[in-house]
JSON list of C-alpha atoms in Angstrom, two decimals:
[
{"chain": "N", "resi": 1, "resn": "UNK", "atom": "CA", "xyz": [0.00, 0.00, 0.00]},
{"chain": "N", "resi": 2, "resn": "UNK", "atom": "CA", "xyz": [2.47, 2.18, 0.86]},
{"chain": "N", "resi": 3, "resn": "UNK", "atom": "CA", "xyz": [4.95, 1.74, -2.53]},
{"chain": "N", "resi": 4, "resn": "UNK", "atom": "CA", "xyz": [1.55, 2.42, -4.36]},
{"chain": "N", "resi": 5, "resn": "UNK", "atom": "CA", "xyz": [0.96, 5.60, -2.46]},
{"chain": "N", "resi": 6, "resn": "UNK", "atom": "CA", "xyz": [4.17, 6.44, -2.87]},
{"chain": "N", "resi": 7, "resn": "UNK", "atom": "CA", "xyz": [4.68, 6.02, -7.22]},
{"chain": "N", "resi": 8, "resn": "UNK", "atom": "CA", "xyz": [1.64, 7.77, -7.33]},
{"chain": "N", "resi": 9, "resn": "UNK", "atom": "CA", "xyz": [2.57, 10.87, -6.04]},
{"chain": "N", "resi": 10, "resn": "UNK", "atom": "CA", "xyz": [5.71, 10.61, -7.95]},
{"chain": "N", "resi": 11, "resn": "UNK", "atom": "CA", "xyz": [3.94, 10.32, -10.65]},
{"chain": "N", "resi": 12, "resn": "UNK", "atom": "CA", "xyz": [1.78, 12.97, -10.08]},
{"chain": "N", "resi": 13, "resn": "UNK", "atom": "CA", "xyz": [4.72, 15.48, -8.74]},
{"chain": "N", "resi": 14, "resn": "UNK", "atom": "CA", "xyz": [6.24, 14.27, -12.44]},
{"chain": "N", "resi": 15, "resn": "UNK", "atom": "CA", "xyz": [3.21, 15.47, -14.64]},
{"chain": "N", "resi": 16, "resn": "UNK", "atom": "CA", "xyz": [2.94, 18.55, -12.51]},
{"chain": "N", "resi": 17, "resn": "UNK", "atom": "CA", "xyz": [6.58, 19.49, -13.11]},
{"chain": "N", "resi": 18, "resn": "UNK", "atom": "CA", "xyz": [6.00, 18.94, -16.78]},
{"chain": "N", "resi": 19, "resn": "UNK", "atom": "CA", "xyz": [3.18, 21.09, -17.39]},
{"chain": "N", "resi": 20, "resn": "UNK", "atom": "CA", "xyz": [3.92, 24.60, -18.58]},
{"chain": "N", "resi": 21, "resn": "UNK", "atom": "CA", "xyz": [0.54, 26.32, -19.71]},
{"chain": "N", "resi": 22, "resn": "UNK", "atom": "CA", "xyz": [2.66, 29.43, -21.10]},
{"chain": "N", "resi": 23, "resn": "UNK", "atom": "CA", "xyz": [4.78, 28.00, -23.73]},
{"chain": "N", "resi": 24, "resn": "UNK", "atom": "CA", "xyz": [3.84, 28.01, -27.10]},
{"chain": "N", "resi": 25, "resn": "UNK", "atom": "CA", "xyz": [7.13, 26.84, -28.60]},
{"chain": "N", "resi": 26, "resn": "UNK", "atom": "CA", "xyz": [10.53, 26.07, -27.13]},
{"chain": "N", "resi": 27, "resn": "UNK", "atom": "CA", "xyz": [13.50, 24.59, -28.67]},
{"chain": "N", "resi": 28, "resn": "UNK", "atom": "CA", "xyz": [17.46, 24.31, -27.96]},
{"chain": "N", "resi": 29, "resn": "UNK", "atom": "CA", "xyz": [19.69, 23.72, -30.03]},
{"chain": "N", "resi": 30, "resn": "UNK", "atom": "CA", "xyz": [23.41, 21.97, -29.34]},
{"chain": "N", "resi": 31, "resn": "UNK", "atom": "CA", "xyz": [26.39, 24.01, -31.28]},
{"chain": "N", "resi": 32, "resn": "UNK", "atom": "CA", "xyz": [28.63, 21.45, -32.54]},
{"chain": "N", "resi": 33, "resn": "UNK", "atom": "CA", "xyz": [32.10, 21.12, -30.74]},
{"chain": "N", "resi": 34, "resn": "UNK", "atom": "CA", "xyz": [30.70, 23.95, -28.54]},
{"chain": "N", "resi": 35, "resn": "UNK", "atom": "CA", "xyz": [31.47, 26.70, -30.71]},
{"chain": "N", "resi": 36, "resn": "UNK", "atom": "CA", "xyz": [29.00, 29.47, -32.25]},
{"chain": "N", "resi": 37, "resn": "UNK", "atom": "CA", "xyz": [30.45, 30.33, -35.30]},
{"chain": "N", "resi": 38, "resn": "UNK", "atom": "CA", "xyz": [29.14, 33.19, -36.85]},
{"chain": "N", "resi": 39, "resn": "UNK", "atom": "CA", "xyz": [27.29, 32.18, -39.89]},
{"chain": "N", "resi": 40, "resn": "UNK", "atom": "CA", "xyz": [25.47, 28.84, -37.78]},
{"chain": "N", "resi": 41, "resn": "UNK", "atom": "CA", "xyz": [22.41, 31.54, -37.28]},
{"chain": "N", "resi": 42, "resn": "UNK", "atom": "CA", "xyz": [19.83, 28.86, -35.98]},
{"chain": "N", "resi": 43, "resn": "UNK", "atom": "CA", "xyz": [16.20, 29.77, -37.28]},
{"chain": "N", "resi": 44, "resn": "UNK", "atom": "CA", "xyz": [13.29, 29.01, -35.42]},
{"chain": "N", "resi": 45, "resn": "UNK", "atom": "CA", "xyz": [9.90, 28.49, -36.33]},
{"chain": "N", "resi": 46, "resn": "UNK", "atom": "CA", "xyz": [7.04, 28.43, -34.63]},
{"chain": "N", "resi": 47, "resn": "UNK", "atom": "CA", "xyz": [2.93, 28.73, -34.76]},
{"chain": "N", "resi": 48, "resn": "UNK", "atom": "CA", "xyz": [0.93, 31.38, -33.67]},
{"chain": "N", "resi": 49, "resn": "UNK", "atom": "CA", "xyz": [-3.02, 31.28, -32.70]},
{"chain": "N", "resi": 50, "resn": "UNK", "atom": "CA", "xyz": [-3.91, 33.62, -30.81]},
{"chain": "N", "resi": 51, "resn": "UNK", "atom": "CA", "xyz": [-2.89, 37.70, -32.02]},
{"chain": "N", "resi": 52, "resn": "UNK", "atom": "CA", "xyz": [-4.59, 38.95, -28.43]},
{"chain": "N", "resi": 53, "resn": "UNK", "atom": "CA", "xyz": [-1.89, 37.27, -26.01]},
{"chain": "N", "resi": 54, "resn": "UNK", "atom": "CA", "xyz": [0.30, 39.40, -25.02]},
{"chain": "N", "resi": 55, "resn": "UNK", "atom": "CA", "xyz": [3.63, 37.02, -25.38]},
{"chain": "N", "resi": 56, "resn": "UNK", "atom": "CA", "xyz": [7.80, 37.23, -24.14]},
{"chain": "N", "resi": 57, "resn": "UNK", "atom": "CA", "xyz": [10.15, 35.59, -26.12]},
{"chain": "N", "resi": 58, "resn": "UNK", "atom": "CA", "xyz": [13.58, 34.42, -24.49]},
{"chain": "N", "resi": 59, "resn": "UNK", "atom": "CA", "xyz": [16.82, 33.30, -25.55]},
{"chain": "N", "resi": 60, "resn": "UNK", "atom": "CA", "xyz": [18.47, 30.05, -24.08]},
{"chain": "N", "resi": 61, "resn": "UNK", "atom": "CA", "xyz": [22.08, 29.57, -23.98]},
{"chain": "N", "resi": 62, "resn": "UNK", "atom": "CA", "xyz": [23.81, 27.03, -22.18]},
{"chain": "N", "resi": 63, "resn": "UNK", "atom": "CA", "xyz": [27.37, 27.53, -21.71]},
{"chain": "N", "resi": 64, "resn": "UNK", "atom": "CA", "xyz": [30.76, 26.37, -20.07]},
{"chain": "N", "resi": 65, "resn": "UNK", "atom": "CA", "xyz": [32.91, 28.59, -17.55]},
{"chain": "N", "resi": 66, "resn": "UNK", "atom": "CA", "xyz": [35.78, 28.92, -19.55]},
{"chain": "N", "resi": 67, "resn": "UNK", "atom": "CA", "xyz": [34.02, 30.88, -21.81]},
{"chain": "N", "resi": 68, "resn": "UNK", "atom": "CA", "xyz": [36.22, 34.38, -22.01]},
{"chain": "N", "resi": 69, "resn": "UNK", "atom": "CA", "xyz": [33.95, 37.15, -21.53]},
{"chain": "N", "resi": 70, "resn": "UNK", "atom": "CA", "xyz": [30.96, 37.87, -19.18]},
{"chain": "N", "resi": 71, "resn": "UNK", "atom": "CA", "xyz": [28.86, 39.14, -21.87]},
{"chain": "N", "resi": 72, "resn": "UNK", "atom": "CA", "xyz": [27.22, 37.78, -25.38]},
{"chain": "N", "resi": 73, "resn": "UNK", "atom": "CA", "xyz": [26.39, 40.15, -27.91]},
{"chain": "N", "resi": 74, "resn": "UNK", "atom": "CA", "xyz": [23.28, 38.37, -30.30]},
{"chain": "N", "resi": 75, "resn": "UNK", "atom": "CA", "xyz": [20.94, 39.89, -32.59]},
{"chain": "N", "resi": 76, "resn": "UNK", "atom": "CA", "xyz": [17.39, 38.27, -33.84]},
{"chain": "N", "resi": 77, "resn": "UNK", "atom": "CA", "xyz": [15.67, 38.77, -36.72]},
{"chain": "N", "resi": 78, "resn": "UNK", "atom": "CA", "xyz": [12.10, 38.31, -36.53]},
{"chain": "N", "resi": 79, "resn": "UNK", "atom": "CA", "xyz": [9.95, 37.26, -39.38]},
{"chain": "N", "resi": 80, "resn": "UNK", "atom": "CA", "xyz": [6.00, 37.10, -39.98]},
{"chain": "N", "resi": 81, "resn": "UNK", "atom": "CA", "xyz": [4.10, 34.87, -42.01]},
{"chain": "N", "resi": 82, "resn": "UNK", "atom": "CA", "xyz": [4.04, 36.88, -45.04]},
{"chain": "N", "resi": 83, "resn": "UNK", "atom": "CA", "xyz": [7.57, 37.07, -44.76]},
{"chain": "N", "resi": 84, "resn": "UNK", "atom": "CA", "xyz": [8.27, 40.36, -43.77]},
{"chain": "N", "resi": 85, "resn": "UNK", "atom": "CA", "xyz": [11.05, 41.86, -41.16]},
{"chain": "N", "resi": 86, "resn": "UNK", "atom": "CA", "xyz": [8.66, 42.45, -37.88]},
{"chain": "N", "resi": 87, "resn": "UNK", "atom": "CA", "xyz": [12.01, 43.32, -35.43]},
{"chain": "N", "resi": 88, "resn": "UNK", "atom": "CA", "xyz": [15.82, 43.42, -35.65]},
{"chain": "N", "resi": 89, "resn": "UNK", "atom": "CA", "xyz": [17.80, 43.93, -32.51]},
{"chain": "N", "resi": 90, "resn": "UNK", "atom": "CA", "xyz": [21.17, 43.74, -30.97]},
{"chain": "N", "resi": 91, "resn": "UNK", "atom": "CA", "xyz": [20.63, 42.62, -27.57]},
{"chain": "N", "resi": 92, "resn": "UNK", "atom": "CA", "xyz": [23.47, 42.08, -25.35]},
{"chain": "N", "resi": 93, "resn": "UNK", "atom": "CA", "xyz": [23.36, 38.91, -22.85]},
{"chain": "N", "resi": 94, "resn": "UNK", "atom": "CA", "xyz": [25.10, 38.62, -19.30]},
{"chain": "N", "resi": 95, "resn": "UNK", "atom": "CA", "xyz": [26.37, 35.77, -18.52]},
{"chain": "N", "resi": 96, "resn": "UNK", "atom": "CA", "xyz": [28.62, 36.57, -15.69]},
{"chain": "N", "resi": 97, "resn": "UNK", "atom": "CA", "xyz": [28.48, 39.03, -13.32]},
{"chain": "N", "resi": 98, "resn": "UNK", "atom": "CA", "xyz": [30.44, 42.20, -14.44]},
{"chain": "N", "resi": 99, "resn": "UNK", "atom": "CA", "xyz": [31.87, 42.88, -10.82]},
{"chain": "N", "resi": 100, "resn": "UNK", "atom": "CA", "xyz": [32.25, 39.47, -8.95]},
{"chain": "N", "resi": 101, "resn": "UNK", "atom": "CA", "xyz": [32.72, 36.79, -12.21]},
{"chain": "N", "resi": 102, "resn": "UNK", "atom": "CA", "xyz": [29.97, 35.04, -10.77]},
{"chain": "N", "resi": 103, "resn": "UNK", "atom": "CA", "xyz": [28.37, 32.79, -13.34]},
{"chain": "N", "resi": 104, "resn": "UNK", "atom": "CA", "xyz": [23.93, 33.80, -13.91]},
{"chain": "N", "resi": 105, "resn": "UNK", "atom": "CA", "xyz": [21.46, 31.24, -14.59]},
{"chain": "N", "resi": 106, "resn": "UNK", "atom": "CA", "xyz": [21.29, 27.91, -13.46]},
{"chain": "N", "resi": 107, "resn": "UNK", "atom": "CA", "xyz": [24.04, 25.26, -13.33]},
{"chain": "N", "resi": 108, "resn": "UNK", "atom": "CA", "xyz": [26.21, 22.73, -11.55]},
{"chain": "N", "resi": 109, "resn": "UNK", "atom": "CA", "xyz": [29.76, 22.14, -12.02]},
{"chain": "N", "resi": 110, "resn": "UNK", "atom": "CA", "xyz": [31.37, 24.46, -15.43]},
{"chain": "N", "resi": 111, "resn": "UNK", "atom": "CA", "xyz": [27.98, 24.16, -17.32]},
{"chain": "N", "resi": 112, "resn": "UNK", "atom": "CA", "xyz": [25.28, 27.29, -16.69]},
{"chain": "N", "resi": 113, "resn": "UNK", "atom": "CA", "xyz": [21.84, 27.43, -18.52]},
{"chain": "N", "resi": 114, "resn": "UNK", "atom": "CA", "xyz": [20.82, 30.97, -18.78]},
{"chain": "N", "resi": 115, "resn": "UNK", "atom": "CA", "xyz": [16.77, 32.05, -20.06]},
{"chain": "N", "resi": 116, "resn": "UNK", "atom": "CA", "xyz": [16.90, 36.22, -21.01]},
{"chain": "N", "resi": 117, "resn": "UNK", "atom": "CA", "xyz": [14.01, 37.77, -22.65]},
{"chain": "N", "resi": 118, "resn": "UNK", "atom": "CA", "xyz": [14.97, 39.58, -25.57]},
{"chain": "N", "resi": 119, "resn": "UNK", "atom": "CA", "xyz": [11.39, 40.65, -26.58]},
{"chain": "N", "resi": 120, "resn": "UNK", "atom": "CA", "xyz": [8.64, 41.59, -24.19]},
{"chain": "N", "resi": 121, "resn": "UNK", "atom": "CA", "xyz": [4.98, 42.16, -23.87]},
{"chain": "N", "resi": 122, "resn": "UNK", "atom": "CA", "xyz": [4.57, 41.51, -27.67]},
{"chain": "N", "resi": 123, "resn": "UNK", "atom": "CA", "xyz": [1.82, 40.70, -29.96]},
{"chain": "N", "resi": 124, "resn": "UNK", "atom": "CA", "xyz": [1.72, 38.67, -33.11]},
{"chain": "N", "resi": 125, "resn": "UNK", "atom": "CA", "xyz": [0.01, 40.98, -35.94]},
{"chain": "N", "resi": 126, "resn": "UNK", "atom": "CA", "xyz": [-1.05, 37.59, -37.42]},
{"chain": "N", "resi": 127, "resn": "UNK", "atom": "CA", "xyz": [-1.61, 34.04, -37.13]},
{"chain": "N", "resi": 128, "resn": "UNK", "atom": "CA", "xyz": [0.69, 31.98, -38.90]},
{"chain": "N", "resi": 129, "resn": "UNK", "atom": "CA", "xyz": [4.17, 30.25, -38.83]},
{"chain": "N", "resi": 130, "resn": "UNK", "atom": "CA", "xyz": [6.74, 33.15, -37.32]},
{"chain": "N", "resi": 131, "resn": "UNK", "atom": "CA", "xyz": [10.87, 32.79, -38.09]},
{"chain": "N", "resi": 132, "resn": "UNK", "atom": "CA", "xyz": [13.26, 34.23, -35.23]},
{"chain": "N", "resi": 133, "resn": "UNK", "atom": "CA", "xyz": [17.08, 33.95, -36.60]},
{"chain": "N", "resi": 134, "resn": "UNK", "atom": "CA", "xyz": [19.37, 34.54, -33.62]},
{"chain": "N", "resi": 135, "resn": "UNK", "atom": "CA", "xyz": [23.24, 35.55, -34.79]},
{"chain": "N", "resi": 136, "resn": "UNK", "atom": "CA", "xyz": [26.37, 35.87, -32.51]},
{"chain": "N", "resi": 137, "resn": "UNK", "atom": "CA", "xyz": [27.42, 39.28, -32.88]},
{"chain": "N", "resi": 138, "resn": "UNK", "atom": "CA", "xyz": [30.59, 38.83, -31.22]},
{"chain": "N", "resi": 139, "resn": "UNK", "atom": "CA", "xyz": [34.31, 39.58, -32.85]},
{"chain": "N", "resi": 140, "resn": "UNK", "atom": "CA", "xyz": [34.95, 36.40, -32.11]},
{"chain": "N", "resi": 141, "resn": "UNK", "atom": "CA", "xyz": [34.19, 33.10, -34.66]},
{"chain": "N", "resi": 142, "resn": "UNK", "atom": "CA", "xyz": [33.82, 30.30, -33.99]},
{"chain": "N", "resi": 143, "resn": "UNK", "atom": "CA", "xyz": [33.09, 31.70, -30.51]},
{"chain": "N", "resi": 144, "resn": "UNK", "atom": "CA", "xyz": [34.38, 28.91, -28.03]},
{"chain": "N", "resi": 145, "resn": "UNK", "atom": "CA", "xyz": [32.34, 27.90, -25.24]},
{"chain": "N", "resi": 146, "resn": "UNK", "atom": "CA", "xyz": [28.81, 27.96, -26.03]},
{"chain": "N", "resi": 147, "resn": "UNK", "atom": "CA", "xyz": [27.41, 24.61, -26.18]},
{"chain": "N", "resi": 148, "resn": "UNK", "atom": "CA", "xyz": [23.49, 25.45, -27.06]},
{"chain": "N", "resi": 149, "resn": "UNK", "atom": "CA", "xyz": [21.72, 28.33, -28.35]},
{"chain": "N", "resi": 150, "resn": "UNK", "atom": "CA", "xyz": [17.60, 27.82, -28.14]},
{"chain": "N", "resi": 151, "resn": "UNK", "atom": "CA", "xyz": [14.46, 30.40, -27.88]},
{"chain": "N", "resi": 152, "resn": "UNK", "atom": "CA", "xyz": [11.10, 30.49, -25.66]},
{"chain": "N", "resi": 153, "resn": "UNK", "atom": "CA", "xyz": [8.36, 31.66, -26.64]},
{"chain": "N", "resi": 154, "resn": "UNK", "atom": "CA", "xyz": [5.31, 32.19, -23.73]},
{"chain": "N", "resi": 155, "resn": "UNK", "atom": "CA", "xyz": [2.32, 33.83, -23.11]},
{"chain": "N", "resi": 156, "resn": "UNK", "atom": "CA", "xyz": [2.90, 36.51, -20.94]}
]
């Protein structure tokens, strides 16, 4: 009886921890041999419904502590369904703090996962398949020590 009660709150803690009612899309993608070279500009595409919800989109990186700077300079493109330019932006990331060296985001050990919105409180003028291109805008290529580059995109 008790093993019973037991995988079934497991279980149920599981599903719980799974569900995430404000993503519409999220994907990550692994950089091979850990470098971000320049022209590897991932594109990602996903689905729109709903043109009311307000929506954040956010950047994933996952990256190793001997990368050399405590910043990332990106830029995303983002394009509608009729395939025009909706934004263009050079956003610039954090990944350490500036001051202390201390690594942001999540991690264990030399690997840190960080989430950073890099468009807020948007609407989608249409419904349709959207394209965000995201480009390392460093002066650095390949830039070493970025294993995986992905985006978010949630209902705010």
């Amino acid at each position: 009886m008790y093993k019973t009660l037991v995988c079934w709150a497991a279980a149920f803690l599981l599903l719980l921890s799974s569900c995430d009612p404000g993503r519409v899309y999220e994907q990550n993608i692994d950089l091979p041999e850990n470098n971000w070279a320049i022209d590897n500009a991932p594109v990602f595409e996903f689905e729109v419904k709903d043109t009311t919800q307000k929506h954040n989109v956010f950047v994933n990186l996952r990256y190793n502590l001997e990368y050399d700077f405590y910043n990332l300079y990106l830029q995303h493109e983002l394009i509608g369904p009729d395939g025009k330019q909706l934004s263009k932006k050079l956003h610039e990331i954090l990944l350490m703090d500036a001051k202390t060296g201390k690594p942001l985001g999540k991690g264990s050990s030399d690997t840190f996962d960080l989430q950073q919105v890099i468009l807020s409180d948007i609407t989608f003028p249409k419904a349709g398949t959207y394209k965000l291109k995201v480009t390392q805008y460093m002066r650095r290529d390949p830039l070493p020590h970025i294993q995986a580059v992905g985006i978010r995109v949630a209902t705010k």
